[in-house]
PDB file of C-alpha atoms in Angstrom:
ATOM      1  CA  MET P   1      41.974  30.937 109.090  1.00 61.00           C
ATOM      2  CA  THR P   2      39.745  33.576 110.579  1.00 79.00           C
ATOM      3  CA  ASP P   3      36.082  34.187 109.802  1.00 91.00           C
ATOM      4  CA  LYS P   4      36.433  37.916 110.461  1.00 96.00           C
ATOM      5  CA  VAL P   5      37.932  40.780 108.504  1.00 97.00           C
ATOM      6  CA  SER P   6      41.631  41.073 109.374  1.00 97.00           C
ATOM      7  CA  ILE P   7      43.613  44.247 109.972  1.00 97.00           C
ATOM      8  CA  VAL P   8      47.060  45.197 108.666  1.00 98.00           C
ATOM      9  CA  ILE P   9      48.849  48.257 110.015  1.00 98.00           C
ATOM     10  CA  VAL P  10      51.544  49.829 107.831  1.00 97.00           C
ATOM     11  CA  SER P  11      53.729  52.596 109.215  1.00 96.00           C
ATOM     12  CA  HIS P  12      57.069  54.101 108.270  1.00 94.00           C
ATOM     13  CA  SER P  13      58.230  52.972 111.702  1.00 95.00           C
ATOM     14  CA  SER P  14      58.081  49.335 112.791  1.00 95.00           C
ATOM     15  CA  GLU P  15      57.687  50.548 116.371  1.00 96.00           C
ATOM     16  CA  VAL P  16      54.663  52.695 115.525  1.00 96.00           C
ATOM     17  CA  ALA P  17      53.121  49.801 113.585  1.00 96.00           C
ATOM     18  CA  LYS P  18      53.788  47.300 116.348  1.00 96.00           C
ATOM     19  CA  GLY P  19      52.612  49.700 119.062  1.00 96.00           C
ATOM     20  CA  ALA P  20      49.390  50.410 117.192  1.00 96.00           C
ATOM     21  CA  ALA P  21      48.780  46.672 116.748  1.00 96.00           C
ATOM     22  CA  ASP P  22      49.409  46.122 120.487  1.00 95.00           C
ATOM     23  CA  MET P  23      46.847  48.799 121.337  1.00 94.00           C
ATOM     24  CA  VAL P  24      44.279  47.215 119.049  1.00 94.00           C
ATOM     25  CA  ARG P  25      44.853  43.757 120.542  1.00 93.00           C
ATOM     26  CA  GLN P  26      44.467  45.101 124.045  1.00 92.00           C
ATOM     27  CA  MET P  27      41.252  46.914 123.166  1.00 89.00           C
ATOM     28  CA  VAL P  28      39.497  44.326 121.023  1.00 89.00           C
ATOM     29  CA  GLY P  29      41.176  41.086 122.038  1.00 87.00           C
ATOM     30  CA  ASP P  30      42.394  38.301 119.813  1.00 87.00           C
ATOM     31  CA  ASP P  31      39.202  37.737 117.818  1.00 89.00           C
ATOM     32  CA  VAL P  32      40.537  39.775 114.949  1.00 95.00           C
ATOM     33  CA  ALA P  33      43.821  38.856 113.277  1.00 96.00           C
ATOM     34  CA  ILE P  34      46.179  41.835 113.172  1.00 97.00           C
ATOM     35  CA  ALA P  35      49.518  42.143 111.431  1.00 97.00           C
ATOM     36  CA  SER P  36      51.839  45.101 111.525  1.00 97.00           C
ATOM     37  CA  CYS P  37      54.759  46.105 109.379  1.00 95.00           C
ATOM     38  CA  GLY P  38      57.014  49.104 109.217  1.00 95.00           C
ATOM     39  CA  GLY P  39      60.465  50.120 108.093  1.00 92.00           C
ATOM     40  CA  ASN P  40      62.221  49.815 104.748  1.00 88.00           C
ATOM     41  CA  SER P  41      64.091  46.726 103.550  1.00 85.00           C
ATOM     42  CA  GLU P  42      67.179  47.844 105.498  1.00 85.00           C
ATOM     43  CA  GLY P  43      65.287  48.379 108.736  1.00 84.00           C
ATOM     44  CA  GLY P  44      65.299  52.190 108.532  1.00 88.00           C
ATOM     45  CA  LEU P  45      62.208  54.389 108.419  1.00 90.00           C
ATOM     46  CA  GLY P  46      60.074  53.656 105.382  1.00 91.00           C
ATOM     47  CA  THR P  47      57.845  50.931 104.039  1.00 94.00           C
ATOM     48  CA  ASP P  48      58.632  47.715 102.223  1.00 94.00           C
ATOM     49  CA  VAL P  49      56.347  46.286  99.545  1.00 95.00           C
ATOM     50  CA  ALA P  50      57.481  42.692 100.171  1.00 95.00           C
ATOM     51  CA  ALA P  51      56.880  43.045 103.919  1.00 96.00           C
ATOM     52  CA  ILE P  52      53.407  44.499 103.314  1.00 97.00           C
ATOM     53  CA  MET P  53      52.563  41.538 101.056  1.00 97.00           C
ATOM     54  CA  GLN P  54      53.756  39.138 103.753  1.00 97.00           C
ATOM     55  CA  ALA P  55      51.769  40.941 106.456  1.00 98.00           C
ATOM     56  CA  ILE P  56      48.574  40.715 104.399  1.00 98.00           C
ATOM     57  CA  ASP P  57      49.187  37.031 103.670  1.00 97.00           C
ATOM     58  CA  ALA P  58      49.933  36.322 107.326  1.00 97.00           C
ATOM     59  CA  VAL P  59      46.430  37.402 108.391  1.00 97.00           C
ATOM     60  CA  TRP P  60      44.612  36.524 105.163  1.00 97.00           C
ATOM     61  CA  SER P  61      40.884  36.119 105.662  1.00 96.00           C
ATOM     62  CA  PRO P  62      38.266  35.167 103.077  1.00 95.00           C
ATOM     63  CA  LYS P  63      36.191  38.032 104.535  1.00 96.00           C
ATOM     64  CA  GLY P  64      38.902  40.462 103.562  1.00 97.00           C
ATOM     65  CA  VAL P  65      41.705  42.573 104.946  1.00 98.00           C
ATOM     66  CA  ALA P  66      41.527  46.244 105.954  1.00 98.00           C
ATOM     67  CA  VAL P  67      44.837  48.098 105.701  1.00 98.00           C
ATOM     68  CA  LEU P  68      45.647  51.203 107.750  1.00 97.00           C
ATOM     69  CA  VAL P  69      48.567  53.357 106.590  1.00 96.00           C
ATOM     70  CA  ASP P  70      50.333  56.416 107.939  1.00 93.00           C
ATOM     71  CA  LEU P  71      51.982  58.721 105.366  1.00 82.00           C
ATOM     72  CA  GLY P  72      52.203  58.920 101.564  1.00 79.00           C
ATOM     73  CA  GLY P  73      54.783  56.223 100.873  1.00 87.00           C
ATOM     74  CA  ALA P  74      52.976  53.748 103.110  1.00 93.00           C
ATOM     75  CA  GLU P  75      49.847  54.211 101.032  1.00 93.00           C
ATOM     76  CA  THR P  76      51.592  53.998  97.650  1.00 93.00           C
ATOM     77  CA  ASN P  77      53.596  50.953  98.710  1.00 95.00           C
ATOM     78  CA  SER P  78      50.458  49.292 100.108  1.00 97.00           C
ATOM     79  CA  GLU P  79      48.609  49.902  96.826  1.00 96.00           C
ATOM     80  CA  MET P  80      51.550  48.344  94.995  1.00 95.00           C
ATOM     81  CA  ALA P  81      51.617  45.359  97.354  1.00 97.00           C
ATOM     82  CA  ILE P  82      47.878  44.780  96.899  1.00 97.00           C
ATOM     83  CA  GLU P  83      48.235  44.899  93.130  1.00 95.00           C
ATOM     84  CA  LEU P  84      51.111  42.392  93.248  1.00 95.00           C
ATOM     85  CA  LEU P  85      49.034  39.972  95.326  1.00 97.00           C
ATOM     86  CA  GLY P  86      46.873  39.498  92.243  1.00 96.00           C
ATOM     87  CA  PRO P  87      43.349  40.563  91.246  1.00 96.00           C
ATOM     88  CA  ASP P  88      41.534  37.829  93.210  1.00 95.00           C
ATOM     89  CA  LYS P  89      43.031  38.837  96.542  1.00 96.00           C
ATOM     90  CA  ALA P  90      43.066  42.543  95.667  1.00 97.00           C
ATOM     91  CA  LYS P  91      39.242  42.524  95.481  1.00 97.00           C
ATOM     92  CA  GLN P  92      39.194  41.528  99.144  1.00 97.00           C
ATOM     93  CA  ILE P  93      41.615  44.194 100.427  1.00 98.00           C
ATOM     94  CA  VAL P  94      40.901  47.860 101.139  1.00 98.00           C
ATOM     95  CA  ILE P  95      43.085  50.715 102.325  1.00 97.00           C
ATOM     96  CA  CYS P  96      41.148  52.792 104.839  1.00 96.00           C
ATOM     97  CA  ASN P  97      41.405  56.563 104.579  1.00 93.00           C
ATOM     98  CA  ALA P  98      41.731  56.971 108.340  1.00 94.00           C
ATOM     99  CA  PRO P  99      44.337  57.840 110.952  1.00 94.00           C
ATOM    100  CA  VAL P 100      46.445  54.767 111.582  1.00 94.00           C
ATOM    101  CA  VAL P 101      45.960  54.210 115.324  1.00 94.00           C
ATOM    102  CA  GLU P 102      42.359  55.368 115.740  1.00 94.00           C
ATOM    103  CA  GLY P 103      41.368  53.858 112.399  1.00 95.00           C
ATOM    104  CA  ALA P 104      42.867  50.495 113.326  1.00 96.00           C
ATOM    105  CA  VAL P 105      41.001  50.427 116.641  1.00 94.00           C
ATOM    106  CA  MET P 106      37.697  51.377 115.006  1.00 95.00           C
ATOM    107  CA  ALA P 107      38.188  48.911 112.149  1.00 96.00           C
ATOM    108  CA  ALA P 108      39.069  46.067 114.506  1.00 96.00           C
ATOM    109  CA  THR P 109      36.097  46.824 116.756  1.00 94.00           C
ATOM    110  CA  GLU P 110      33.761  46.664 113.753  1.00 95.00           C
ATOM    111  CA  ALA P 111      35.481  43.532 112.431  1.00 96.00           C
ATOM    112  CA  ALA P 112      35.174  41.803 115.811  1.00 95.00           C
ATOM    113  CA  GLY P 113      31.389  41.984 115.451  1.00 93.00           C
ATOM    114  CA  GLY P 114      31.573  40.016 112.218  1.00 95.00           C
ATOM    115  CA  SER P 115      30.914  42.918 109.846  1.00 96.00           C
ATOM    116  CA  ASP P 116      31.897  42.731 106.206  1.00 97.00           C
ATOM    117  CA  LEU P 117      34.870  44.542 104.704  1.00 97.00           C
ATOM    118  CA  GLU P 118      32.903  47.566 103.487  1.00 97.00           C
ATOM    119  CA  ALA P 119      31.382  48.126 106.923  1.00 97.00           C
ATOM    120  CA  VAL P 120      34.810  47.838 108.537  1.00 97.00           C
ATOM    121  CA  ARG P 121      36.188  50.414 106.133  1.00 97.00           C
ATOM    122  CA  GLN P 122      33.228  52.759 106.708  1.00 96.00           C
ATOM    123  CA  THR P 123      33.625  52.610 110.469  1.00 96.00           C
ATOM    124  CA  ALA P 124      37.331  53.330 110.288  1.00 95.00           C
ATOM    125  CA  GLU P 125      36.782  56.222 107.896  1.00 95.00           C
ATOM    126  CA  ASP P 126      33.866  57.703 109.851  1.00 92.00           C
ATOM    127  CA  PHE P 127      36.060  58.149 112.885  1.00 79.00           C
ATOM    128  CA  LYS P 128      36.485  61.775 113.843  1.00 67.00           C
ATOM    129  CA  ALA P 129      38.691  62.681 116.769  1.00 57.00           C
TER     130      ALA P 129
ATOM    131  CA  MET M   1      74.771  50.475  70.245  1.00 88.00           C
ATOM    132  CA  THR M   2      73.426  47.062  71.149  1.00 93.00           C
ATOM    133  CA  SER M   3      70.742  46.597  73.776  1.00 94.00           C
ATOM    134  CA  ASP M   4      73.042  44.889  76.302  1.00 95.00           C
ATOM    135  CA  VAL M   5      75.580  47.732  76.113  1.00 96.00           C
ATOM    136  CA  LEU M   6      72.860  50.354  76.487  1.00 95.00           C
ATOM    137  CA  ILE M   7      71.294  48.585  79.473  1.00 97.00           C
ATOM    138  CA  ALA M   8      74.646  48.279  81.259  1.00 97.00           C
ATOM    139  CA  ARG M   9      75.467  51.940  80.551  1.00 97.00           C
ATOM    140  CA  LEU M  10      72.087  53.126  81.754  1.00 97.00           C
ATOM    141  CA  ILE M  11      72.457  51.191  84.990  1.00 98.00           C
ATOM    142  CA  ASP M  12      75.963  52.588  85.613  1.00 98.00           C
ATOM    143  CA  LEU M  13      75.156  56.154  84.658  1.00 97.00           C
ATOM    144  CA  ILE M  14      71.825  56.402  86.470  1.00 98.00           C
ATOM    145  CA  GLY M  15      73.416  54.807  89.535  1.00 98.00           C
ATOM    146  CA  ASP M  16      76.317  57.279  89.424  1.00 97.00           C
ATOM    147  CA  ARG M  17      74.057  60.316  89.051  1.00 97.00           C
ATOM    148  CA  ILE M  18      71.811  59.243  91.908  1.00 98.00           C
ATOM    149  CA  GLU M  19      74.805  58.452  94.118  1.00 98.00           C
ATOM    150  CA  ALA M  20      76.439  61.813  93.358  1.00 98.00           C
ATOM    151  CA  HIS M  21      73.241  63.749  94.085  1.00 98.00           C
ATOM    152  CA  ALA M  22      71.788  61.679  96.932  1.00 97.00           C
ATOM    153  CA  SER M  23      72.510  64.325  99.577  1.00 97.00           C
ATOM    154  CA  GLU M  24      71.042  67.032  97.376  1.00 97.00           C
ATOM    155  CA  LEU M  25      67.847  64.986  96.909  1.00 97.00           C
ATOM    156  CA  THR M  26      67.611  64.421 100.634  1.00 96.00           C
ATOM    157  CA  GLU M  27      68.089  68.142 101.352  1.00 96.00           C
ATOM    158  CA  LEU M  28      65.353  69.038  98.870  1.00 96.00           C
ATOM    159  CA  ASP M  29      63.115  66.422 100.466  1.00 94.00           C
ATOM    160  CA  GLN M  30      63.846  67.686 103.987  1.00 93.00           C
ATOM    161  CA  ALA M  31      62.428  71.054 102.950  1.00 93.00           C
ATOM    162  CA  ILE M  32      59.053  69.776 101.723  1.00 91.00           C
ATOM    163  CA  GLY M  33      58.910  66.005 102.232  1.00 87.00           C
ATOM    164  CA  ASP M  34      60.080  63.468 104.751  1.00 84.00           C
ATOM    165  CA  GLY M  35      63.782  63.776 104.010  1.00 88.00           C
ATOM    166  CA  ASP M  36      64.453  60.298 102.694  1.00 91.00           C
ATOM    167  CA  HIS M  37      64.354  60.704  98.919  1.00 95.00           C
ATOM    168  CA  GLY M  38      68.150  60.561  98.425  1.00 96.00           C
ATOM    169  CA  ASP M  39      68.590  57.466 100.574  1.00 95.00           C
ATOM    170  CA  ASN M  40      65.578  55.777  99.031  1.00 95.00           C
ATOM    171  CA  MET M  41      66.697  56.381  95.467  1.00 97.00           C
ATOM    172  CA  ARG M  42      70.241  55.313  96.278  1.00 97.00           C
ATOM    173  CA  ARG M  43      69.045  52.074  97.859  1.00 96.00           C
ATOM    174  CA  GLY M  44      66.767  51.315  94.913  1.00 97.00           C
ATOM    175  CA  PHE M  45      69.281  51.970  92.155  1.00 98.00           C
ATOM    176  CA  LYS M  46      72.045  50.196  94.073  1.00 97.00           C
ATOM    177  CA  ALA M  47      69.835  47.113  94.067  1.00 97.00           C
ATOM    178  CA  VAL M  48      69.377  47.517  90.308  1.00 98.00           C
ATOM    179  CA  SER M  49      73.160  47.866  89.883  1.00 98.00           C
ATOM    180  CA  GLY M  50      73.565  44.580  91.734  1.00 97.00           C
ATOM    181  CA  GLU M  51      71.593  42.915  88.950  1.00 98.00           C
ATOM    182  CA  LYS M  52      73.449  44.602  86.116  1.00 97.00           C
ATOM    183  CA  GLU M  53      74.811  41.496  84.429  1.00 97.00           C
ATOM    184  CA  ALA M  54      71.524  39.634  84.496  1.00 97.00           C
ATOM    185  CA  LEU M  55      69.611  42.694  83.273  1.00 98.00           C
ATOM    186  CA  ALA M  56      72.048  43.418  80.435  1.00 97.00           C
ATOM    187  CA  ASN M  57      71.501  39.906  79.106  1.00 97.00           C
ATOM    188  CA  MET M  58      67.737  40.259  79.015  1.00 97.00           C
ATOM    189  CA  PRO M  59      65.682  41.638  76.119  1.00 97.00           C
ATOM    190  CA  PHE M  60      65.307  45.413  76.586  1.00 97.00           C
ATOM    191  CA  GLY M  61      61.660  45.339  77.657  1.00 97.00           C
ATOM    192  CA  GLU M  62      62.204  42.472  80.097  1.00 98.00           C
ATOM    193  CA  ALA M  63      65.159  44.287  81.649  1.00 98.00           C
ATOM    194  CA  LEU M  64      63.040  47.410  82.199  1.00 98.00           C
ATOM    195  CA  LYS M  65      60.288  45.338  83.823  1.00 97.00           C
ATOM    196  CA  LYS M  66      62.733  43.537  86.098  1.00 98.00           C
ATOM    197  CA  ALA M  67      64.499  46.778  87.080  1.00 98.00           C
ATOM    198  CA  GLY M  68      61.099  48.305  87.865  1.00 97.00           C
ATOM    199  CA  MET M  69      60.217  45.436  90.165  1.00 97.00           C
ATOM    200  CA  THR M  70      63.596  45.762  91.904  1.00 97.00           C
ATOM    201  CA  LEU M  71      62.873  49.461  92.517  1.00 97.00           C
ATOM    202  CA  VAL M  72      59.419  48.642  93.875  1.00 95.00           C
ATOM    203  CA  MET M  73      60.903  46.140  96.296  1.00 94.00           C
ATOM    204  CA  ASN M  74      63.856  48.192  97.465  1.00 94.00           C
ATOM    205  CA  VAL M  75      63.200  51.930  97.443  1.00 93.00           C
ATOM    206  CA  GLY M  76      61.054  51.983 100.571  1.00 89.00           C
ATOM    207  CA  GLY M  77      59.221  55.245  99.868  1.00 89.00           C
ATOM    208  CA  ALA M  78      56.462  56.333  97.506  1.00 90.00           C
ATOM    209  CA  SER M  79      59.099  56.828  94.820  1.00 94.00           C
ATOM    210  CA  GLY M  80      59.544  53.025  94.689  1.00 95.00           C
ATOM    211  CA  PRO M  81      56.118  52.243  93.244  1.00 95.00           C
ATOM    212  CA  LEU M  82      56.192  55.463  91.187  1.00 96.00           C
ATOM    213  CA  TYR M  83      59.533  54.886  89.462  1.00 97.00           C
ATOM    214  CA  GLY M  84      59.044  51.116  89.592  1.00 97.00           C
ATOM    215  CA  SER M  85      55.669  51.283  87.859  1.00 97.00           C
ATOM    216  CA  ALA M  86      57.124  53.667  85.276  1.00 98.00           C
ATOM    217  CA  PHE M  87      59.930  51.244  84.413  1.00 98.00           C
ATOM    218  CA  MET M  88      57.569  48.256  84.389  1.00 97.00           C
ATOM    219  CA  ALA M  89      55.120  50.056  82.089  1.00 98.00           C
ATOM    220  CA  MET M  90      57.931  51.095  79.772  1.00 98.00           C
ATOM    221  CA  GLY M  91      59.096  47.496  79.656  1.00 97.00           C
ATOM    222  CA  LYS M  92      55.589  46.335  78.792  1.00 97.00           C
ATOM    223  CA  SER M  93      55.229  48.947  76.055  1.00 97.00           C
ATOM    224  CA  ALA M  94      58.337  47.970  74.090  1.00 93.00           C
ATOM    225  CA  GLU M  95      60.011  44.608  73.686  1.00 92.00           C
ATOM    226  CA  ALA M  96      63.135  46.004  72.074  1.00 94.00           C
ATOM    227  CA  MET M  97      65.314  49.061  72.483  1.00 94.00           C
ATOM    228  CA  PRO M  98      63.679  52.086  70.829  1.00 94.00           C
ATOM    229  CA  GLY M  99      65.096  52.667  67.379  1.00 92.00           C
ATOM    230  CA  SER M 100      63.675  56.086  66.631  1.00 94.00           C
ATOM    231  CA  ARG M 101      62.608  59.338  68.247  1.00 95.00           C
ATOM    232  CA  VAL M 102      58.965  58.329  67.953  1.00 96.00           C
ATOM    233  CA  GLU M 103      59.619  54.991  69.671  1.00 96.00           C
ATOM    234  CA  ALA M 104      61.618  56.691  72.421  1.00 96.00           C
ATOM    235  CA  ALA M 105      58.769  59.137  72.981  1.00 97.00           C
ATOM    236  CA  ARG M 106      56.207  56.301  73.142  1.00 97.00           C
ATOM    237  CA  LEU M 107      58.389  54.520  75.702  1.00 97.00           C
ATOM    238  CA  LEU M 108      58.616  57.587  77.931  1.00 98.00           C
ATOM    239  CA  GLU M 109      54.907  58.242  77.485  1.00 98.00           C
ATOM    240  CA  ALA M 110      54.099  54.750  78.754  1.00 98.00           C
ATOM    241  CA  GLY M 111      56.200  55.467  81.839  1.00 98.00           C
ATOM    242  CA  ILE M 112      54.502  58.813  82.403  1.00 98.00           C
ATOM    243  CA  GLU M 113      51.029  57.265  82.143  1.00 98.00           C
ATOM    244  CA  ALA M 114      52.015  54.730  84.805  1.00 97.00           C
ATOM    245  CA  VAL M 115      53.214  57.483  87.136  1.00 97.00           C
ATOM    246  CA  LYS M 116      49.968  59.398  86.618  1.00 97.00           C
ATOM    247  CA  SER M 117      47.867  56.377  87.433  1.00 96.00           C
ATOM    248  CA  ARG M 118      49.981  55.126  90.361  1.00 94.00           C
ATOM    249  CA  GLY M 119      50.241  58.599  91.866  1.00 93.00           C
ATOM    250  CA  LYS M 120      46.672  59.618  90.917  1.00 92.00           C
ATOM    251  CA  SER M 121      48.262  62.823  89.740  1.00 95.00           C
ATOM    252  CA  ASP M 122      49.032  64.943  86.704  1.00 96.00           C
ATOM    253  CA  VAL M 123      51.206  67.889  85.710  1.00 97.00           C
ATOM    254  CA  GLY M 124      51.055  70.987  87.881  1.00 95.00           C
ATOM    255  CA  ALA M 125      50.934  69.207  91.260  1.00 95.00           C
ATOM    256  CA  LYS M 126      54.687  69.746  91.869  1.00 96.00           C
ATOM    257  CA  THR M 127      55.770  66.163  91.259  1.00 95.00           C
ATOM    258  CA  MET M 128      58.119  64.149  89.051  1.00 97.00           C
ATOM    259  CA  LEU M 129      55.518  64.516  86.283  1.00 98.00           C
ATOM    260  CA  ASP M 130      56.432  68.197  86.073  1.00 98.00           C
ATOM    261  CA  ALA M 131      59.909  67.134  84.921  1.00 98.00           C
ATOM    262  CA  LEU M 132      58.975  64.101  82.819  1.00 98.00           C
ATOM    263  CA  VAL M 133      56.129  65.610  80.795  1.00 98.00           C
ATOM    264  CA  PRO M 134      58.132  68.662  79.597  1.00 98.00           C
ATOM    265  CA  VAL M 135      60.961  66.271  78.654  1.00 98.00           C
ATOM    266  CA  LEU M 136      58.523  64.166  76.621  1.00 98.00           C
ATOM    267  CA  LYS M 137      57.228  67.313  74.918  1.00 98.00           C
ATOM    268  CA  SER M 138      60.767  68.385  74.029  1.00 98.00           C
ATOM    269  CA  ILE M 139      61.498  64.960  72.520  1.00 98.00           C
ATOM    270  CA  GLU M 140      58.263  65.076  70.536  1.00 97.00           C
ATOM    271  CA  ALA M 141      59.143  68.561  69.328  1.00 97.00           C
ATOM    272  CA  GLY M 142      62.429  67.301  67.887  1.00 96.00           C
ATOM    273  CA  ALA M 143      64.880  68.493  70.527  1.00 96.00           C
ATOM    274  CA  ASP M 144      68.470  67.233  70.356  1.00 96.00           C
ATOM    275  CA  ILE M 145      70.163  65.796  73.443  1.00 96.00           C
ATOM    276  CA  ALA M 146      71.421  69.161  74.686  1.00 97.00           C
ATOM    277  CA  ALA M 147      67.945  70.632  74.337  1.00 98.00           C
ATOM    278  CA  VAL M 148      66.383  67.687  76.182  1.00 98.00           C
ATOM    279  CA  ARG M 149      68.799  68.299  79.066  1.00 98.00           C
ATOM    280  CA  LYS M 150      67.836  71.983  79.084  1.00 98.00           C
ATOM    281  CA  ALA M 151      64.148  71.124  79.070  1.00 98.00           C
ATOM    282  CA  ALA M 152      64.654  68.847  82.077  1.00 98.00           C
ATOM    283  CA  ASP M 153      66.568  71.477  84.058  1.00 98.00           C
ATOM    284  CA  ALA M 154      64.117  74.248  83.209  1.00 98.00           C
ATOM    285  CA  ALA M 155      61.228  71.996  84.234  1.00 98.00           C
ATOM    286  CA  VAL M 156      62.832  71.277  87.607  1.00 98.00           C
ATOM    287  CA  GLU M 157      63.347  74.999  88.222  1.00 98.00           C
ATOM    288  CA  ALA M 158      59.707  75.605  87.231  1.00 98.00           C
ATOM    289  CA  THR M 159      58.504  73.422  90.114  1.00 97.00           C
ATOM    290  CA  LYS M 160      59.812  76.038  92.570  1.00 96.00           C
ATOM    291  CA  PRO M 161      56.821  78.402  92.500  1.00 96.00           C
ATOM    292  CA  MET M 162      54.325  75.525  92.295  1.00 96.00           C
ATOM    293  CA  LEU M 163      51.949  74.637  95.103  1.00 94.00           C
ATOM    294  CA  ALA M 164      52.208  70.960  96.029  1.00 92.00           C
ATOM    295  CA  THR M 165      48.891  69.132  95.985  1.00 90.00           C
ATOM    296  CA  LYS M 166      50.197  65.548  96.055  1.00 84.00           C
ATOM    297  CA  GLY M 167      52.325  63.537  98.413  1.00 77.00           C
ATOM    298  CA  ARG M 168      53.824  64.608 101.668  1.00 75.00           C
ATOM    299  CA  ALA M 169      54.517  68.158 100.435  1.00 78.00           C
ATOM    300  CA  ALA M 170      50.775  68.748 100.095  1.00 81.00           C
ATOM    301  CA  PHE M 171      50.555  68.857 103.923  1.00 80.00           C
ATOM    302  CA  LEU M 172      52.628  72.031 103.786  1.00 85.00           C
ATOM    303  CA  GLY M 173      50.167  73.841 101.545  1.00 85.00           C
ATOM    304  CA  GLU M 174      51.541  77.256 100.614  1.00 88.00           C
ATOM    305  CA  ARG M 175      54.761  76.581 102.483  1.00 89.00           C
ATOM    306  CA  SER M 176      55.667  74.170  99.672  1.00 89.00           C
ATOM    307  CA  ILE M 177      56.018  77.180  97.363  1.00 94.00           C
ATOM    308  CA  GLY M 178      59.606  78.310  96.793  1.00 94.00           C
ATOM    309  CA  HIS M 179      61.179  74.856  96.929  1.00 95.00           C
ATOM    310  CA  ILE M 180      62.229  72.600  94.070  1.00 96.00           C
ATOM    311  CA  ASP M 181      60.359  69.296  94.027  1.00 96.00           C
ATOM    312  CA  PRO M 182      62.750  66.441  94.917  1.00 96.00           C
ATOM    313  CA  GLY M 183      60.931  63.986  92.639  1.00 96.00           C
ATOM    314  CA  ALA M 184      61.205  66.355  89.682  1.00 98.00           C
ATOM    315  CA  ARG M 185      64.905  66.719  90.463  1.00 98.00           C
ATOM    316  CA  SER M 186      65.506  62.955  90.632  1.00 98.00           C
ATOM    317  CA  SER M 187      63.583  62.507  87.377  1.00 98.00           C
ATOM    318  CA  ALA M 188      65.807  65.120  85.729  1.00 98.00           C
ATOM    319  CA  LEU M 189      68.903  63.309  87.048  1.00 98.00           C
ATOM    320  CA  ILE M 190      67.701  60.126  85.362  1.00 98.00           C
ATOM    321  CA  VAL M 191      66.991  62.038  82.141  1.00 98.00           C
ATOM    322  CA  HIS M 192      70.548  63.427  82.240  1.00 98.00           C
ATOM    323  CA  ALA M 193      71.940  59.931  82.793  1.00 98.00           C
ATOM    324  CA  VAL M 194      69.970  58.610  79.808  1.00 97.00           C
ATOM    325  CA  CYS M 195      71.364  61.498  77.737  1.00 97.00           C
ATOM    326  CA  ASP M 196      74.886  60.572  78.934  1.00 96.00           C
ATOM    327  CA  ALA M 197      74.309  56.969  77.856  1.00 95.00           C
ATOM    328  CA  LEU M 198      73.134  58.017  74.412  1.00 93.00           C
ATOM    329  CA  GLU M 199      76.005  60.467  73.935  1.00 91.00           C
ATOM    330  CA  GLU M 200      78.774  57.997  74.786  1.00 76.00           C
ATOM    331  CA  LYS M 201      80.167  56.501  71.644  1.00 59.00           C
TER     332      LYS M 201
END
């Protein structure tokens, strides 16, 4: 169990999600738990509610989880996954309105410093290319 | 018609309609979305078909809830939570099969409210709501089955000149104008399948 905010990356493509997570790990190290998930339940492009729930659970932190998503369906499916995890956990999860790769790096950098979930979200969302 | 017969018919007929129009949905989605709506809907409703026997033996509301959850877990695109939440909300709103026009309208209304809240959207944004809300209005106004079908088709056609402000199509801005919304089309297909189920003797 981690004492920092964790990061979950959700993309339509498992390769994009995994690649983004690799970049974050290389840039901020292993202090912050990062999970990635992408692809629909058949392995094609898309997102999978059950996989998103598992990814969030895999890096669950009492300090919260910041979720970065790419396109529409990733966001809607992530919102659904958060709701299905139940109200107690849902309070501790936010979806950041930020580009997936840059947002994940910024969020993880902020999380590595021990910031709370709201600060992590702010930093990710303040990012401007 | 008993609830188990209706549930089984709905599953077959919705599944058939989606299957028959999957390529059309995908083509519509390629124009203004990410081109996966046909495949996504097919995958979702195939999963529901796989549970047909179990669903048919459940109380009507429970079957709707379960089918909604199956859609959520299998569709893979935004339409999963949207249709899934609609079915789940309908299942929560009514324990038994609707027995009157008013009850049918309340059922559909519960589904529409769920789509609005899940999609943070409303009519006029070029979405499935632009098919479902006119259908609800036609039912409330006393339309017969043929008129409900017409209302659905006219509503789909009416999404063509709309500017998309929700979902992937919103990225296209004015370029979304001139295309039918794939979600409105898939909603109309489901409405037609429900009409088929009610017409079969």
